[in-house]
mmCIF file of C-alpha atoms and ligand atoms in Angstrom:
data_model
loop_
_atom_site.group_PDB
_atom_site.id
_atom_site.type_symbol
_atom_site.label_atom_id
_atom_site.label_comp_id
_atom_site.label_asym_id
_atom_site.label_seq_id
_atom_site.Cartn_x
_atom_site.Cartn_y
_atom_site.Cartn_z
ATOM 1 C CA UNK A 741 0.000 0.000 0.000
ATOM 2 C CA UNK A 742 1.563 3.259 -0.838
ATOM 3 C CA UNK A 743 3.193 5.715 1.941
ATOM 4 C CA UNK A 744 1.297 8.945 0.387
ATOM 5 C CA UNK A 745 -1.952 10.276 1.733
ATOM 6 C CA UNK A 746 -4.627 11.977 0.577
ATOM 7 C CA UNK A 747 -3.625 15.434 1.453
ATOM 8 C CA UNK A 748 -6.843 16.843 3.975
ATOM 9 C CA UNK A 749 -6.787 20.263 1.932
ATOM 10 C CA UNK A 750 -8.379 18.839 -1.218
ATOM 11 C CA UNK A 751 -11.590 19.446 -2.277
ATOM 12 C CA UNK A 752 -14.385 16.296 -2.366
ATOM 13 C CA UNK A 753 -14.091 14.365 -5.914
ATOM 14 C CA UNK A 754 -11.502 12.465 -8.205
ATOM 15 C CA UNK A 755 -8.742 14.452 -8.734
ATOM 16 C CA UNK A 756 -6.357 14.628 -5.359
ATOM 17 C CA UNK A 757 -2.909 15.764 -4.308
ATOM 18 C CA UNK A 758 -1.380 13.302 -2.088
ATOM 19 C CA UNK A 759 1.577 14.219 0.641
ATOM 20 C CA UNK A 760 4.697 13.443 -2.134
ATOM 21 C CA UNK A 761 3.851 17.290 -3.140
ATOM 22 C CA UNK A 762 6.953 19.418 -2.723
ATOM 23 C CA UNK A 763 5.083 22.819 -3.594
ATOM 24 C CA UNK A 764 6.686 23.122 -6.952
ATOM 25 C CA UNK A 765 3.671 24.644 -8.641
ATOM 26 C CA UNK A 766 4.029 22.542 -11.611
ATOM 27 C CA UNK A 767 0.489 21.554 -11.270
ATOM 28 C CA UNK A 768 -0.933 25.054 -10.886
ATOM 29 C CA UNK A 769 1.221 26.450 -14.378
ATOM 30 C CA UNK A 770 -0.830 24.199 -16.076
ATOM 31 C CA UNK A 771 -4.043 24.053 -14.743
ATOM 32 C CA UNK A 772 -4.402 27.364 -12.425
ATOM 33 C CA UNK A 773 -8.112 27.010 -11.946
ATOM 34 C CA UNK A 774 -7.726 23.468 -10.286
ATOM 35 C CA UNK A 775 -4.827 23.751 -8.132
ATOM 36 C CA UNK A 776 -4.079 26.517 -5.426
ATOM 37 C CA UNK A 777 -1.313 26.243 -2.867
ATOM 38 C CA UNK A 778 -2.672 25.827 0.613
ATOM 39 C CA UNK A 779 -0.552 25.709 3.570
ATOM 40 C CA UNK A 780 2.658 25.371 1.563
ATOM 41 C CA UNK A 781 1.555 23.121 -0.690
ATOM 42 C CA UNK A 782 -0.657 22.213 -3.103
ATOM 43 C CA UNK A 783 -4.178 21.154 -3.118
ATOM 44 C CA UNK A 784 -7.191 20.322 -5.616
ATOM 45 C CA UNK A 785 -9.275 23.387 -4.656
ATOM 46 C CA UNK A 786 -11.653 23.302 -7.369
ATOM 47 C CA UNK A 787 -12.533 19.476 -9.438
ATOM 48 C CA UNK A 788 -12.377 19.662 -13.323
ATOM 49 C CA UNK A 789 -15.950 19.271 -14.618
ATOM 50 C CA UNK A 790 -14.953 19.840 -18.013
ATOM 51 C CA UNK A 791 -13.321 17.416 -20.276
ATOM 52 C CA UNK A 792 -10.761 19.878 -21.366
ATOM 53 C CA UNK A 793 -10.444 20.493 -18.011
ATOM 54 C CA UNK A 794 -9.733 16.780 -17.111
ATOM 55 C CA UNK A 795 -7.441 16.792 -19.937
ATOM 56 C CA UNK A 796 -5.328 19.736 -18.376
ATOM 57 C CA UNK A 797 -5.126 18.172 -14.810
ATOM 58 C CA UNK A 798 -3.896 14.752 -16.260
ATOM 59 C CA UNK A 799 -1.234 17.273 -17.981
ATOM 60 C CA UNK A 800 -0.558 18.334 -14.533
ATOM 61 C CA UNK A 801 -0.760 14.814 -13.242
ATOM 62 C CA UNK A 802 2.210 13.654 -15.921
ATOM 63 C CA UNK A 803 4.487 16.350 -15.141
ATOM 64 C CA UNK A 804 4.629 16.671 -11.519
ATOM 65 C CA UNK A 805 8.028 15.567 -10.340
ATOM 66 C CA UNK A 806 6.893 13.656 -7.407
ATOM 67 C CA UNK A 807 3.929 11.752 -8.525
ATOM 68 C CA UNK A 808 1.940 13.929 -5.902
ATOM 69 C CA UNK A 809 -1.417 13.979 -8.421
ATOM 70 C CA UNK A 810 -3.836 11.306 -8.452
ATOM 71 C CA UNK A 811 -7.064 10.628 -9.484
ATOM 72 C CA UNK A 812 -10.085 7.987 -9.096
ATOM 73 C CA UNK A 813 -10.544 7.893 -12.341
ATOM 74 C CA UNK A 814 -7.249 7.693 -15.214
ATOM 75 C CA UNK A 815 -9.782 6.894 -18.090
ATOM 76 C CA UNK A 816 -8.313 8.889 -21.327
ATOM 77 C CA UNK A 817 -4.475 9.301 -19.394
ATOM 78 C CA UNK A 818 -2.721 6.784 -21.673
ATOM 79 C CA UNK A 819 -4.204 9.332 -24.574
ATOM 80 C CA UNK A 820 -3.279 12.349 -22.807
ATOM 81 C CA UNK A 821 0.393 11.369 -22.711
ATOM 82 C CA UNK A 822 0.431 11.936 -26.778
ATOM 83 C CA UNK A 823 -0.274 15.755 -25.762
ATOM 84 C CA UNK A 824 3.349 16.156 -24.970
ATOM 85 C CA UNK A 825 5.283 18.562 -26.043
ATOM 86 C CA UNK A 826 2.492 20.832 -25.425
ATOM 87 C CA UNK A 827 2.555 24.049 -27.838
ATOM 88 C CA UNK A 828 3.218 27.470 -26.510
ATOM 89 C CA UNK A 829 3.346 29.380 -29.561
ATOM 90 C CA UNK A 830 4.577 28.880 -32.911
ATOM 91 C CA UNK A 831 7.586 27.177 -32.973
ATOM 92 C CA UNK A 832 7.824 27.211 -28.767
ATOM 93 C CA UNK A 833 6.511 24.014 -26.917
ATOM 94 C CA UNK A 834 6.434 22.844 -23.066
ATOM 95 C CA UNK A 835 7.885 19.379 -22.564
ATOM 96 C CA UNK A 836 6.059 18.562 -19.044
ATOM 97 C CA UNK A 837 7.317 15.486 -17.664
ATOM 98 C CA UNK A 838 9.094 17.489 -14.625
ATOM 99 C CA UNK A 839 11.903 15.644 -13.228
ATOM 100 C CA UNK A 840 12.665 14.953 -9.486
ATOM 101 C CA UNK A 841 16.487 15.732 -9.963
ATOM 102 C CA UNK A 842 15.222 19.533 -10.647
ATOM 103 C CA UNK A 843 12.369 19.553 -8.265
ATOM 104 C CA UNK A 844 9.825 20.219 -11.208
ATOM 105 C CA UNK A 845 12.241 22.337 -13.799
ATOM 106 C CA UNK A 846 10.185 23.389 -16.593
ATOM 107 C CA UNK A 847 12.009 22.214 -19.965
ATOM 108 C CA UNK A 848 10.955 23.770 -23.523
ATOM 109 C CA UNK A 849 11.261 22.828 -27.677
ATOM 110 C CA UNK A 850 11.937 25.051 -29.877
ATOM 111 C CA UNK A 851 11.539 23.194 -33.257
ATOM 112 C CA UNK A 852 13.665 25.288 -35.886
ATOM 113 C CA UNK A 853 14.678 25.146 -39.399
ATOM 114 C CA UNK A 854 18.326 24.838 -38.876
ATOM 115 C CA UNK A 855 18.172 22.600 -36.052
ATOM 116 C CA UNK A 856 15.461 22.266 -32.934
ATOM 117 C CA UNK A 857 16.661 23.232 -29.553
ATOM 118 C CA UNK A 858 16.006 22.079 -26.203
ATOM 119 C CA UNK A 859 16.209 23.995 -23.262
ATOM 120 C CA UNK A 860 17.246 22.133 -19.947
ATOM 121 C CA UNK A 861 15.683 19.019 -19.941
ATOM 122 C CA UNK A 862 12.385 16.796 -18.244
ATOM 123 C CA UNK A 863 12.550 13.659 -16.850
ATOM 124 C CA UNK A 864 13.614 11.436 -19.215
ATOM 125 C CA UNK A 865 10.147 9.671 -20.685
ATOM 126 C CA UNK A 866 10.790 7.328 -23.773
ATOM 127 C CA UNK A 867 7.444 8.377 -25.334
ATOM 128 C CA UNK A 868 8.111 11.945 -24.937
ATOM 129 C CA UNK A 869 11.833 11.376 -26.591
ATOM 130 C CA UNK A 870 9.739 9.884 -29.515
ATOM 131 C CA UNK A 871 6.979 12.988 -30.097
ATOM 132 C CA UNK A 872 10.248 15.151 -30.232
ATOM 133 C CA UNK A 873 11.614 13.097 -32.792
ATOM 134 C CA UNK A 874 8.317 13.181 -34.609
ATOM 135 C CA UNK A 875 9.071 17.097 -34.534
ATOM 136 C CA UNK A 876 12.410 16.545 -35.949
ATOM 137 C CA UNK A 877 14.674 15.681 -33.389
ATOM 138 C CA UNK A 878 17.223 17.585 -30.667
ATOM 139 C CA UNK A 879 20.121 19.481 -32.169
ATOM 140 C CA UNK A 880 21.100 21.389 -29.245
ATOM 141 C CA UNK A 881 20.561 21.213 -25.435
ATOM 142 C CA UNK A 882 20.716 24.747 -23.594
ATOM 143 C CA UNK A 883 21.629 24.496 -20.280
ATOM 144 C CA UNK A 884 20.385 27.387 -18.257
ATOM 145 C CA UNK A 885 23.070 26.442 -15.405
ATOM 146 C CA UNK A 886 23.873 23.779 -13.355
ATOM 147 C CA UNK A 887 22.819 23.471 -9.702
ATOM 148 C CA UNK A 888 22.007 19.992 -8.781
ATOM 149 C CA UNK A 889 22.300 16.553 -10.845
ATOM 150 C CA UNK A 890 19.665 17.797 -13.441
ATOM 151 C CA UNK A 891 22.491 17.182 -16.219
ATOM 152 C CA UNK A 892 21.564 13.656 -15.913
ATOM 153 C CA UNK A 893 18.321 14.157 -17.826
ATOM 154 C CA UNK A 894 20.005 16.348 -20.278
ATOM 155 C CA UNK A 895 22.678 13.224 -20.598
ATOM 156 C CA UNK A 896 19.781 11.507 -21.841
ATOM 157 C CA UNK A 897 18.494 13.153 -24.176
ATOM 158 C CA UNK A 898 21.906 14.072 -25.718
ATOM 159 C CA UNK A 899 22.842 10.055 -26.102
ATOM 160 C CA UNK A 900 19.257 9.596 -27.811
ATOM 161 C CA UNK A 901 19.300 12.186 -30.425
ATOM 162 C CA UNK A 902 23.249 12.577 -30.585
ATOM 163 C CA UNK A 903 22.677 16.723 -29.573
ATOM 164 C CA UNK A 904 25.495 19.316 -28.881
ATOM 165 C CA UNK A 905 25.229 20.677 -25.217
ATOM 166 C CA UNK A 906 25.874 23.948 -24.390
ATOM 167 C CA UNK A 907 26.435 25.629 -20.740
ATOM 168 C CA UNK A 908 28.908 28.194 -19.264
ATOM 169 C CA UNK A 909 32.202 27.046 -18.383
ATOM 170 C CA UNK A 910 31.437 28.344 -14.997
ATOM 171 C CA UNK A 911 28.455 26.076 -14.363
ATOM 172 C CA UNK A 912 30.645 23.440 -15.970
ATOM 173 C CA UNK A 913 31.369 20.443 -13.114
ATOM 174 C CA UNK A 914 33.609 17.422 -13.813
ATOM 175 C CA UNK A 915 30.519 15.220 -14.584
ATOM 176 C CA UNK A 916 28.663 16.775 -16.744
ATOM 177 C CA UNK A 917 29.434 16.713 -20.254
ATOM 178 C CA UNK A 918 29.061 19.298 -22.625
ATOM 179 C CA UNK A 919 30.230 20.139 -26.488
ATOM 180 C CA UNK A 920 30.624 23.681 -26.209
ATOM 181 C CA UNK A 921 31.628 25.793 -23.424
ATOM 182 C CA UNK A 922 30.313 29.675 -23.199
ATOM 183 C CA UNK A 923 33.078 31.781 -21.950
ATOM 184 C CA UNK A 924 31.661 35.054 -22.686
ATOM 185 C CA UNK A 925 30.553 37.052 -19.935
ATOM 186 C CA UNK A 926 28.515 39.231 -21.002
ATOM 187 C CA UNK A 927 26.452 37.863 -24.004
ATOM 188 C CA UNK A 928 26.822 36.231 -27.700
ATOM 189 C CA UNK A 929 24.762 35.929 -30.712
ATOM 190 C CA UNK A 930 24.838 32.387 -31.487
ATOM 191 C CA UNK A 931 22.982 32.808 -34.865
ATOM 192 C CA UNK A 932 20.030 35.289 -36.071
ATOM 193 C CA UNK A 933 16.982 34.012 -34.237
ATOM 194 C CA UNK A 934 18.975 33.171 -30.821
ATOM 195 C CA UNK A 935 21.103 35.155 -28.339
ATOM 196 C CA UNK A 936 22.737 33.705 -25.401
ATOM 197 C CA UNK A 937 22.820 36.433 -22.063
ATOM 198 C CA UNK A 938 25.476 35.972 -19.736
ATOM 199 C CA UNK A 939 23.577 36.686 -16.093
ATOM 200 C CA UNK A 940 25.505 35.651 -13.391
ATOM 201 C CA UNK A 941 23.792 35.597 -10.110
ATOM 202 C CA UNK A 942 21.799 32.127 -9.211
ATOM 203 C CA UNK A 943 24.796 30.142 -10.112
ATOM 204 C CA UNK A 944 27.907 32.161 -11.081
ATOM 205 C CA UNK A 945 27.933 30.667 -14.557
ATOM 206 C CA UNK A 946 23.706 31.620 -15.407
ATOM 207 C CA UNK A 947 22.958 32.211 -18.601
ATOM 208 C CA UNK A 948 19.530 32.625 -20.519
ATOM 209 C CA UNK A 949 18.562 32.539 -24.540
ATOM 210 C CA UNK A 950 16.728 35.155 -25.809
ATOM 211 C CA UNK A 951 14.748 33.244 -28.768
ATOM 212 C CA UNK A 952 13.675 35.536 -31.943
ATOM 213 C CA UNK A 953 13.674 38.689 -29.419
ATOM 214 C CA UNK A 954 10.470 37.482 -28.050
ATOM 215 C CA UNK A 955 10.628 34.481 -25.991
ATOM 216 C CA UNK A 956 13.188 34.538 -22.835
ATOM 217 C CA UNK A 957 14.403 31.353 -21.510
ATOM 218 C CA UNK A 958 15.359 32.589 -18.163
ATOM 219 C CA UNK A 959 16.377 29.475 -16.155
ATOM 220 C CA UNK A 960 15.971 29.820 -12.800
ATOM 221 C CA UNK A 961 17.238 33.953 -13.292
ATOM 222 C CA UNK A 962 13.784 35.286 -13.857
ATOM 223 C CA UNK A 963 10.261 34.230 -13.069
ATOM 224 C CA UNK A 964 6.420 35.202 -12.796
ATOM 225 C CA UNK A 965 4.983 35.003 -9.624
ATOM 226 C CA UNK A 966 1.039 35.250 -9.676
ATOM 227 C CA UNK A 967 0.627 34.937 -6.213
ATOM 228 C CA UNK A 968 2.205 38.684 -5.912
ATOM 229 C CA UNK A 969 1.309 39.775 -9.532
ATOM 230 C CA UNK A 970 5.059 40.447 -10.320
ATOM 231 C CA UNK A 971 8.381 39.473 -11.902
ATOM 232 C CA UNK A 972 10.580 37.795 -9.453
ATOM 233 C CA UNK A 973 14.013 36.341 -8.832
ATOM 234 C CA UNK A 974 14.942 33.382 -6.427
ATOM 235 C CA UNK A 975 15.906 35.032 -3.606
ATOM 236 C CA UNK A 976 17.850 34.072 0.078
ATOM 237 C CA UNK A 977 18.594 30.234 -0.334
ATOM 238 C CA UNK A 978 17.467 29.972 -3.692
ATOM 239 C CA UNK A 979 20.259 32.439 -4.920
ATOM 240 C CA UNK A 980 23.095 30.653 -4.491
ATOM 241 C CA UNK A 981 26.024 32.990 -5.861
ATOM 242 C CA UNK A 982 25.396 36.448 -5.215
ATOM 243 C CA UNK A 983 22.294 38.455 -5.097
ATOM 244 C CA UNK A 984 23.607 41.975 -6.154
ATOM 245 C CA UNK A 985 25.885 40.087 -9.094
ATOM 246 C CA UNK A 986 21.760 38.908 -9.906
ATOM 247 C CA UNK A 987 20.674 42.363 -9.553
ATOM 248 C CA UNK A 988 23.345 43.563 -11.915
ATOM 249 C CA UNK A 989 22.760 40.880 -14.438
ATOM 250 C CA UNK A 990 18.846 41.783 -13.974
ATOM 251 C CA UNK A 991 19.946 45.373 -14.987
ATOM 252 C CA UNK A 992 21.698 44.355 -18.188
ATOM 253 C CA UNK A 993 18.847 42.192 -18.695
ATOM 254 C CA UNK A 994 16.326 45.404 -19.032
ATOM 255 C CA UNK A 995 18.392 46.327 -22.318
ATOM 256 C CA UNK A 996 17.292 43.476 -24.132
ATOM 257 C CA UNK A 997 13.975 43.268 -25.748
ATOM 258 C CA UNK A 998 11.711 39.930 -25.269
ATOM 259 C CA UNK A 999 7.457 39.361 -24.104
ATOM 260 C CA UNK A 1000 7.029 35.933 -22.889
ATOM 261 C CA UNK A 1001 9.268 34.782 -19.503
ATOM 262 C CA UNK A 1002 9.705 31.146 -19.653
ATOM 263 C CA UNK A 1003 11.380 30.005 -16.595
ATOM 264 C CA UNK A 1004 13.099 26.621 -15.056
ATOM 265 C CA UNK A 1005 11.584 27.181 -11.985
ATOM 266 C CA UNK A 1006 8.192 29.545 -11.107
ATOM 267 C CA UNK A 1007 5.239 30.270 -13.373
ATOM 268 C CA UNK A 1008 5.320 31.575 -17.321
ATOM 269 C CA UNK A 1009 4.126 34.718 -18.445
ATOM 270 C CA UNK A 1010 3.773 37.311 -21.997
ATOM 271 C CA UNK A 1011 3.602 40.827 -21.273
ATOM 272 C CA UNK A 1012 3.475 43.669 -23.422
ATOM 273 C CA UNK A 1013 7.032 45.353 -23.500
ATOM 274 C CA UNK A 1014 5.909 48.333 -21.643
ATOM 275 C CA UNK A 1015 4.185 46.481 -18.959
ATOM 276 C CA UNK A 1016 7.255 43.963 -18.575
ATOM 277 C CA UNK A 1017 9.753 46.899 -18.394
ATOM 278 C CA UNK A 1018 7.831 48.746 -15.319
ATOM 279 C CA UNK A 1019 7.673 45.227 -13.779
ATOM 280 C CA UNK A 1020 11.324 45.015 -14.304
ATOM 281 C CA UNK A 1021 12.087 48.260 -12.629
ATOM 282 C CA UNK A 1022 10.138 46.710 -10.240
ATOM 283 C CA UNK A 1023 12.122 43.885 -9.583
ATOM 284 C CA UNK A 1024 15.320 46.003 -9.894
ATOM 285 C CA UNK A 1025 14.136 48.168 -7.044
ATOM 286 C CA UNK A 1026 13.437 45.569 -4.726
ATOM 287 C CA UNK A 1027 16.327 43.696 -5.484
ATOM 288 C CA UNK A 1028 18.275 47.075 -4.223
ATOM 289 C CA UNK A 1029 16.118 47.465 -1.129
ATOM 290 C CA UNK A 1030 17.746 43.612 -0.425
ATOM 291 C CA UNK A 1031 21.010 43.856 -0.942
HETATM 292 FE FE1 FE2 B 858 18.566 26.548 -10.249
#
């Protein structure tokens, strides 16, 4: 009989989160009208009644790194798995499939005409590896930074579609293996559509890729937080080089021009440029009130 309990916070009905949850908010990027955190973690607060609402929870279900979603009923999840990656815009997809290694690190696709990119990696799921090949296959694997063993998914992926890794040679440890090392500090324009920014401050080898000047891939540097209706940084033990090296990267950050914030770690978001910029200064501000 398995160890994890129904968590007492749920709502009455199918859908449950159990007591693996780690507060990630995996669960609630995908399906925000379901899930709400409640005492630190998460919690079915409202049931799907639709069946595109069923559909999004057992997206939420598949990609939560701890297995902390269940549900009465898993009629249509073998289907559901198919969905993956799930399509942001364009040529920008979600991959789901969180990993435990990164405590639920959000990886994306971009599929490309002169080669797709992935950016950090899921959990390494066989059926997912095969919808991305359907899409063309994995040239490249951006790696945001390195904290924590969540190269080991990358690994993967690399060895199954024979892709080049890249990370900064700060960020680069022993074990992990990577084809090209970023030794830039600042930033690089690695071809028209993508531009690698140098922004030390998380780890002290950070970097994000600014995709097409729209779409920011901003690693575990940059993040929407609905819960305070702002841009946000991982701050006190979640920055774990130096917080005013972050706040300086943040303000080289503001001169680039992007819309949609698509983090490793916190929730997604498009904004207009204006309204991204104040939110920005924002950010900036309080990251000088903290230092
Ligand atoms: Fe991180």
């Amino acid at each position: 009989m398995s160890k994890k309990r129904r968590l007492s916070t749920n709502v009455a009905g199918d859908f449950y989160v159990n007591s693996a949850c780690i507060g990630c908010g995996v669960c609630r990027q995908l399906t925000p009208d379901v899930f709400s955190m409640v005492d630190g973690l998460f919690a079915v607060t409202q049931q799907p009644k639709e069946e595109w609402e069923k559909r999004n929870v057992f997206h939420a279900l598949l990609s939560c790194p701890t297995a902390a979603i269940n549900s009465a009923d898993k009629n249509g999840l073998t289907e559901v798995m198919h969905d993956f990656p799930l399509l942001i815009e364009k040529d920008v997809y979600y991959c789901g499939f969180t990993s435990g290694k990164s405590y639920g690190g959000h990886s994306y696709f971009i599929k490309h005409p002169e080669g797709n990119w992935l950016i950090d990696a899921s959990r390494f799921v066989p059926l997912l590896a095969k919808r991305l090949e359907e899409l063309g296959g994995v040239d490249i694997i951006f790696l945001t930074h390195n904290d924590d063993q969540e190269f080991l998914d990358a690994d993967l992926y690399a060895k199954r579609f024979g892709a080049k890794r890249i990370i900064h040679m700060k960020d680069k440890v022993p074990e992990l293996d990577a084809e090209h090392l970023v030794e830039e500090i600042h930033s690089m324009n690695w071809s028209e559509d993508f531009r690698i920014v140098v922004v030390p401050g998380h780890t002290e080898g950070h970097m994000v890729l600014l995709y097409k000047k729209k779409y920011l891939f901003s690693g575990d540097h940059l993040y929407w937080d609905s819960m305070k209706n702002s841009l946000s940084a991982p701050e006190g033990f979640y920055c774990f080089y130096s917080w005013s090296e972050q706040m300086n990267s943040m303000k080289s950050l503001m001169k680039e021009s992007f819309e949609w914030v698509l983090p490793r770690h916190g929730e997604r978001i498009q904004l207009a440029p204006k309204v991204r910029k104040e939110a920005m200064k924002r950010l900036i501000r309080h990251m000088e009130d903290t230092i």
